[in-house]
Short mmCIF file of N, CA, C and O and ligand atoms in Angstrom, two decimals:
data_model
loop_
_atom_site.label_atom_id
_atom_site.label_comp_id
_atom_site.label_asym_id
_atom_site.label_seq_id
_atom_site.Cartn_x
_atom_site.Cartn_y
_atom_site.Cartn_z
N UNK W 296 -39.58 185.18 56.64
CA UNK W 296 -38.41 185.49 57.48
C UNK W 296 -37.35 184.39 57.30
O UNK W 296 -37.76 183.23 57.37
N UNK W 297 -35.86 184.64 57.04
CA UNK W 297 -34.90 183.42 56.60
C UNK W 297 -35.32 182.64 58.37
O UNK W 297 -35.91 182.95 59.40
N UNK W 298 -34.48 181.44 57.76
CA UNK W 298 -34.25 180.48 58.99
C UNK W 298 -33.75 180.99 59.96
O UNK W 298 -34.54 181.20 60.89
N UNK W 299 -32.62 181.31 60.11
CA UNK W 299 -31.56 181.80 61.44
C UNK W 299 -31.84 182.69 61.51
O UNK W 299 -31.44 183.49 60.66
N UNK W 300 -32.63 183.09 62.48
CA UNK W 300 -33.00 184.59 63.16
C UNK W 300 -33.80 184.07 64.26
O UNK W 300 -34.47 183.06 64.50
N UNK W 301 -33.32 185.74 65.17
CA UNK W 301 -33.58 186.03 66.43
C UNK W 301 -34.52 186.57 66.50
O UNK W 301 -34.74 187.18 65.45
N UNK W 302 -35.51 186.74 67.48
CA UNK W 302 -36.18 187.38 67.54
C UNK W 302 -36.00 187.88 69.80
O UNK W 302 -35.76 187.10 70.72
N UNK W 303 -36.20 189.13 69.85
CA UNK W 303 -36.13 190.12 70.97
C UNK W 303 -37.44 191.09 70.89
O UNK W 303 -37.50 192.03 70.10
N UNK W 304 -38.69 190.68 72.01
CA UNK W 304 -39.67 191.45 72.26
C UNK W 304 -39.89 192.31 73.39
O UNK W 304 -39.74 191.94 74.56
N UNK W 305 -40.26 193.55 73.01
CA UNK W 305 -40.80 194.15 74.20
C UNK W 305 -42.48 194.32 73.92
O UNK W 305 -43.06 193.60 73.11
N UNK W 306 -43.24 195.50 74.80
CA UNK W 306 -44.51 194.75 74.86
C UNK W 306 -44.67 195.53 73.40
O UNK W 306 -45.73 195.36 72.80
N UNK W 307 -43.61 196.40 72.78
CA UNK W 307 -44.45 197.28 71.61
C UNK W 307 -43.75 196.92 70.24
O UNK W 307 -43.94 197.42 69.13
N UNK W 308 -42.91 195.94 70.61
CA UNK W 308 -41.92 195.38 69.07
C UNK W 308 -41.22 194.54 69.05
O UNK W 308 -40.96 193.95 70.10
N UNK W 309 -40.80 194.24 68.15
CA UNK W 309 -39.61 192.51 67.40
C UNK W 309 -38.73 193.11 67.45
O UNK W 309 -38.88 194.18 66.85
N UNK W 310 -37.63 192.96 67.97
CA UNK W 310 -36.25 192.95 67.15
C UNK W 310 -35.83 191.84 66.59
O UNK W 310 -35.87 190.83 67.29
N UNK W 311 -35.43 191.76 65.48
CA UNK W 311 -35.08 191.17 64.52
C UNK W 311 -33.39 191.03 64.27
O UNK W 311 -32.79 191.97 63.76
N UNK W 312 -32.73 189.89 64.65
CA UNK W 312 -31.43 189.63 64.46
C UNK W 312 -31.13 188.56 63.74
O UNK W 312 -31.62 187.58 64.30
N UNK W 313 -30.49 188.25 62.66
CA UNK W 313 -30.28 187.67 61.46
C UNK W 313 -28.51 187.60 61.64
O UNK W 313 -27.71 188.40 61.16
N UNK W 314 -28.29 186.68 62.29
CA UNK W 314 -26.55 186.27 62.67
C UNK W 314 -26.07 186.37 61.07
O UNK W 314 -25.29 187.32 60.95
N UNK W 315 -26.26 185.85 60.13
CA UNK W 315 -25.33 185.45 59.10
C UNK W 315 -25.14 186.70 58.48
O UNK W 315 -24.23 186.90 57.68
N UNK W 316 -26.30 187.88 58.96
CA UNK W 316 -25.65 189.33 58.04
C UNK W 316 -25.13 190.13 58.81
O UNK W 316 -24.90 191.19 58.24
N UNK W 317 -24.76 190.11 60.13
CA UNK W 317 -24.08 191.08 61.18
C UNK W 317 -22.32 190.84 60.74
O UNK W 317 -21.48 189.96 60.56
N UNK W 318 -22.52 192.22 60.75
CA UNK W 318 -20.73 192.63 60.37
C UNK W 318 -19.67 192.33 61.00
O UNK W 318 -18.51 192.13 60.65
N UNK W 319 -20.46 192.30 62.43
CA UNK W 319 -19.63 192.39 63.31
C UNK W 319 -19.28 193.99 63.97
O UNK W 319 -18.76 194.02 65.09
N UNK W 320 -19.57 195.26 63.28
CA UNK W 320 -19.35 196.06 63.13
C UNK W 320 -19.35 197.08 64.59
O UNK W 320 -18.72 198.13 64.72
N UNK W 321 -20.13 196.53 65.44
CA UNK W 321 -20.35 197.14 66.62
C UNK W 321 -20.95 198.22 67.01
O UNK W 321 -21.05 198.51 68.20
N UNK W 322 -21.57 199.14 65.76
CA UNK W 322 -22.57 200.28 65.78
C UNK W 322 -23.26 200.09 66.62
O UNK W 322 -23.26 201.08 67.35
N UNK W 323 -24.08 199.11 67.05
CA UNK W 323 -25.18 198.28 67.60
C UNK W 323 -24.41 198.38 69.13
O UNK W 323 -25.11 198.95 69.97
N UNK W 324 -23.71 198.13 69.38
CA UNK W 324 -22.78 197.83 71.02
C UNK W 324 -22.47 199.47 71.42
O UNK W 324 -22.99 199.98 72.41
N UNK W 325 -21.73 200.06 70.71
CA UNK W 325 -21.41 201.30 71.08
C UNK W 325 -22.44 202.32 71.25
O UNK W 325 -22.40 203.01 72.27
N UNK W 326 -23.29 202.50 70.43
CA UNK W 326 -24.74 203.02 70.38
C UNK W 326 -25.60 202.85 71.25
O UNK W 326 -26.36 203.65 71.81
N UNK W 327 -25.48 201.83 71.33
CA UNK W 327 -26.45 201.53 72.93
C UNK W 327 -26.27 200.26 74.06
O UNK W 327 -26.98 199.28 74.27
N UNK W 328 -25.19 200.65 74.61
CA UNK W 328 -24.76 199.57 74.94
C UNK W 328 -25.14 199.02 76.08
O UNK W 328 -24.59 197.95 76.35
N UNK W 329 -25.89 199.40 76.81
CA UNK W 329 -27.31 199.05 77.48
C UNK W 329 -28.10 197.96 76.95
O UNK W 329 -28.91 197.28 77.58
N UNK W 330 -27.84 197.88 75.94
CA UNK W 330 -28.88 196.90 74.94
C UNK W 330 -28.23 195.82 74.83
O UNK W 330 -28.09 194.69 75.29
N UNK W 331 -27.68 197.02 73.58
CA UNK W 331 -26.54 195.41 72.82
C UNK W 331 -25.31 194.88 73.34
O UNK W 331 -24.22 195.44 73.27
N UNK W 332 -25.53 193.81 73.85
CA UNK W 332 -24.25 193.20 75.16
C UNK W 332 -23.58 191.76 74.18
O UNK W 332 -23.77 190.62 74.59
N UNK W 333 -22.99 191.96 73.18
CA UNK W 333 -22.42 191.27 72.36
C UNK W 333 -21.75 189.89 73.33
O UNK W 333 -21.89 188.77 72.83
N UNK W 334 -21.14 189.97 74.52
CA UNK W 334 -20.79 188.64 75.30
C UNK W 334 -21.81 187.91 76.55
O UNK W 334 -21.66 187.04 77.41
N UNK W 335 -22.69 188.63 76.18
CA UNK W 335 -24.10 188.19 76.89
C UNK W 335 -24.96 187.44 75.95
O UNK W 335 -25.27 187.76 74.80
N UNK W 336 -25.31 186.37 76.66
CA UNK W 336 -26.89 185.52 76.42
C UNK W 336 -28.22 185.93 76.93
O UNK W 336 -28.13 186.55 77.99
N UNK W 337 -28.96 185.82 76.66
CA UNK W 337 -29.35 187.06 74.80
C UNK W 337 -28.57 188.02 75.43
O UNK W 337 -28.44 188.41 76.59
N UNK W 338 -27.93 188.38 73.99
CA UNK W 338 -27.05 189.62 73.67
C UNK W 338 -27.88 190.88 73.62
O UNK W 338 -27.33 191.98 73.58
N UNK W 339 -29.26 190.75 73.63
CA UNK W 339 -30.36 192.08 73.40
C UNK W 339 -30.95 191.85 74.37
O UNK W 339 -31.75 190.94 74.62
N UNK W 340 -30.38 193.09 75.27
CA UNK W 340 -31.56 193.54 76.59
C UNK W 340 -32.24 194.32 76.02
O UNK W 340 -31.67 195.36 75.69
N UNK W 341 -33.93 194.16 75.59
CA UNK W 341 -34.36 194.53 74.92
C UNK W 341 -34.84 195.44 76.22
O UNK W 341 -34.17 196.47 76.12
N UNK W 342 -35.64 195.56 77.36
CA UNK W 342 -36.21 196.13 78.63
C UNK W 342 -35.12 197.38 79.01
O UNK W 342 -35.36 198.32 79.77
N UNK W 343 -34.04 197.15 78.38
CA UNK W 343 -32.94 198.00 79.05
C UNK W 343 -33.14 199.80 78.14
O UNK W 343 -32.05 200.37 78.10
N UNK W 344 -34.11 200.50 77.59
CA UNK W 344 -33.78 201.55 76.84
C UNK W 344 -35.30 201.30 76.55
O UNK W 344 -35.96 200.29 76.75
N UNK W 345 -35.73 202.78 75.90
CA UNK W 345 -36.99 202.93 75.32
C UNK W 345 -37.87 202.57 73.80
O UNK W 345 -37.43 203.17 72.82
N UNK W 346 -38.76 201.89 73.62
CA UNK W 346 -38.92 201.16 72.16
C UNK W 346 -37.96 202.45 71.43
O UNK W 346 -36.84 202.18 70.98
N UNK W 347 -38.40 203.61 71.37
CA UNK W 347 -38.04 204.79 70.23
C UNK W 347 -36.34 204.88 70.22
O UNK W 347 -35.68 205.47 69.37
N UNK W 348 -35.89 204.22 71.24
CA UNK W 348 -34.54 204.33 71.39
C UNK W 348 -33.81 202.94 70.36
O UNK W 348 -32.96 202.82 69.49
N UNK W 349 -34.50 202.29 70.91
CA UNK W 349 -34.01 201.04 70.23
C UNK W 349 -34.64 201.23 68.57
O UNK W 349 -33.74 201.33 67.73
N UNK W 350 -35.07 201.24 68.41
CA UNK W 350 -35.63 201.67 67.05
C UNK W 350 -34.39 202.53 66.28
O UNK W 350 -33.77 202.26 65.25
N UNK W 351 -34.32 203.41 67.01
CA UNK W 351 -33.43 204.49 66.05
C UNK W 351 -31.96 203.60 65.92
O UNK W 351 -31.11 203.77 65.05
N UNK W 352 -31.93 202.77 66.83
CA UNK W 352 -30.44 202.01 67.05
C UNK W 352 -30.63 201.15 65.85
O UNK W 352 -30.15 201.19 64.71
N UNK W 353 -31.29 200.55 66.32
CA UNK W 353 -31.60 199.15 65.08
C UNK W 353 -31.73 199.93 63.58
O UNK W 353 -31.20 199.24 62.71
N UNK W 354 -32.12 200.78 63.23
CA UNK W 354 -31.77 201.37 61.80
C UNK W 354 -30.38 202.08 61.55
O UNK W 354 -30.26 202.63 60.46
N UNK W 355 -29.59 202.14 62.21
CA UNK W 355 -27.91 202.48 62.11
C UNK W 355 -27.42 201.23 61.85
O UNK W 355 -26.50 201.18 61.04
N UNK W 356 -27.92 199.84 62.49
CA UNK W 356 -26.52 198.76 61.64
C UNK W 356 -26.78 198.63 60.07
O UNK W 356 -27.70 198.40 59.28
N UNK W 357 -25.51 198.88 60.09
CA UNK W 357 -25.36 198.92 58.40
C UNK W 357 -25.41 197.93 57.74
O UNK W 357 -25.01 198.12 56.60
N UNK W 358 -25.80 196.72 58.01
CA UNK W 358 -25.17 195.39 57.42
C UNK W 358 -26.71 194.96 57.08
O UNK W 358 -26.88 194.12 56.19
N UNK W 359 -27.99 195.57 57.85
CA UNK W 359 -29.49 194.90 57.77
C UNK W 359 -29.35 193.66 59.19
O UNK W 359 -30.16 192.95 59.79
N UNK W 360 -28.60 193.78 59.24
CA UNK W 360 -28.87 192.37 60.18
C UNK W 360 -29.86 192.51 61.33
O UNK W 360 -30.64 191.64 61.71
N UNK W 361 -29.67 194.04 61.95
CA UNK W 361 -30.98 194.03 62.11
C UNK W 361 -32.58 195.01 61.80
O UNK W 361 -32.67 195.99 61.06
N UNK W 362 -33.29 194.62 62.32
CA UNK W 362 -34.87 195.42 61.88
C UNK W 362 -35.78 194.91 63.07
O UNK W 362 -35.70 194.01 63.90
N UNK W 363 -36.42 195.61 62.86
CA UNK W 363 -37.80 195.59 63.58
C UNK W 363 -39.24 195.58 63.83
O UNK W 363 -39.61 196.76 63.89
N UNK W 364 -40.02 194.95 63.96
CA UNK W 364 -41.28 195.13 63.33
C UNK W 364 -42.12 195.40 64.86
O UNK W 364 -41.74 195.26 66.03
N UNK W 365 -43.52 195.89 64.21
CA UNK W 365 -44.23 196.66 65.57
C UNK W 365 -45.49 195.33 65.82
O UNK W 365 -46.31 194.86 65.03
N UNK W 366 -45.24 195.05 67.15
CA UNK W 366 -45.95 194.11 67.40
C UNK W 366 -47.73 193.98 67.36
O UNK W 366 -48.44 192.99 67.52
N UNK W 367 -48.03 195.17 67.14
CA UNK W 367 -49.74 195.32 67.06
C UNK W 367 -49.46 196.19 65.76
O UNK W 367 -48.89 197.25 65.99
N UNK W 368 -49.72 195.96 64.65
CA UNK W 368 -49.42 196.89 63.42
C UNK W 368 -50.80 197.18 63.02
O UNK W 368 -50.96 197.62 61.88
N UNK W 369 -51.61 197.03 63.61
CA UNK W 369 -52.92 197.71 63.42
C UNK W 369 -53.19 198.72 63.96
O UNK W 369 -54.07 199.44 63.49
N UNK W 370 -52.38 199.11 65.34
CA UNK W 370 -52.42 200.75 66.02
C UNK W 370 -51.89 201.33 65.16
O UNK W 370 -51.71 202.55 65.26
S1 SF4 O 582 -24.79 197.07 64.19
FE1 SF4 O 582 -25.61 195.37 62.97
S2 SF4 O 582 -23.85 194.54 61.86
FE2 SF4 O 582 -23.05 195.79 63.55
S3 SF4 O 582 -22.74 194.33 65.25
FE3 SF4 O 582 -24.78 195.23 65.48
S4 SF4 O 582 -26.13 193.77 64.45
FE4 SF4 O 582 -24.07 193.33 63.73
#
């Protein structure tokens, strides 16, 4: 995993935020903006929306910046 990255858990996944590749683009804010609170510390209310929700969000930013991995990957 590079150096500069975020990491945002709920009890069933990572979100994965990587500052130096975000566009800026705001897919991520408008999409779910429950979540992604771009002038908030942490900017990812991760508790705020459902893993499957956030999931589908996090594969729309276009830039990779972010991803997600499943925290028990053996289920
Ligand atoms: S969708 Fe991706 S590139 Fe756009 S603001 Fe969100 S994290 Fe950054």
């Amino acid at each position: 995993m590079p150096k500069e990255t975020h990491t945002y858990s709920n009890d069933e996944i990572t979100i994965v935020w990587q500052p130096k590749l975000c566009i800026h683009s705001a897919v991520c804010a408008l999409g779910l903006p429950q979540v992604f609170q771009p002038r908030e510390r942490p900017w990812i209310k991760i508790d705020q929306a459902t893993t499957e929700q956030i999931k589908a969000q996090v594969e729309k930013c276009p830039s990779g910046a972010l991803s997600w991995i499943p925290n028990h990957p053996e289920e």
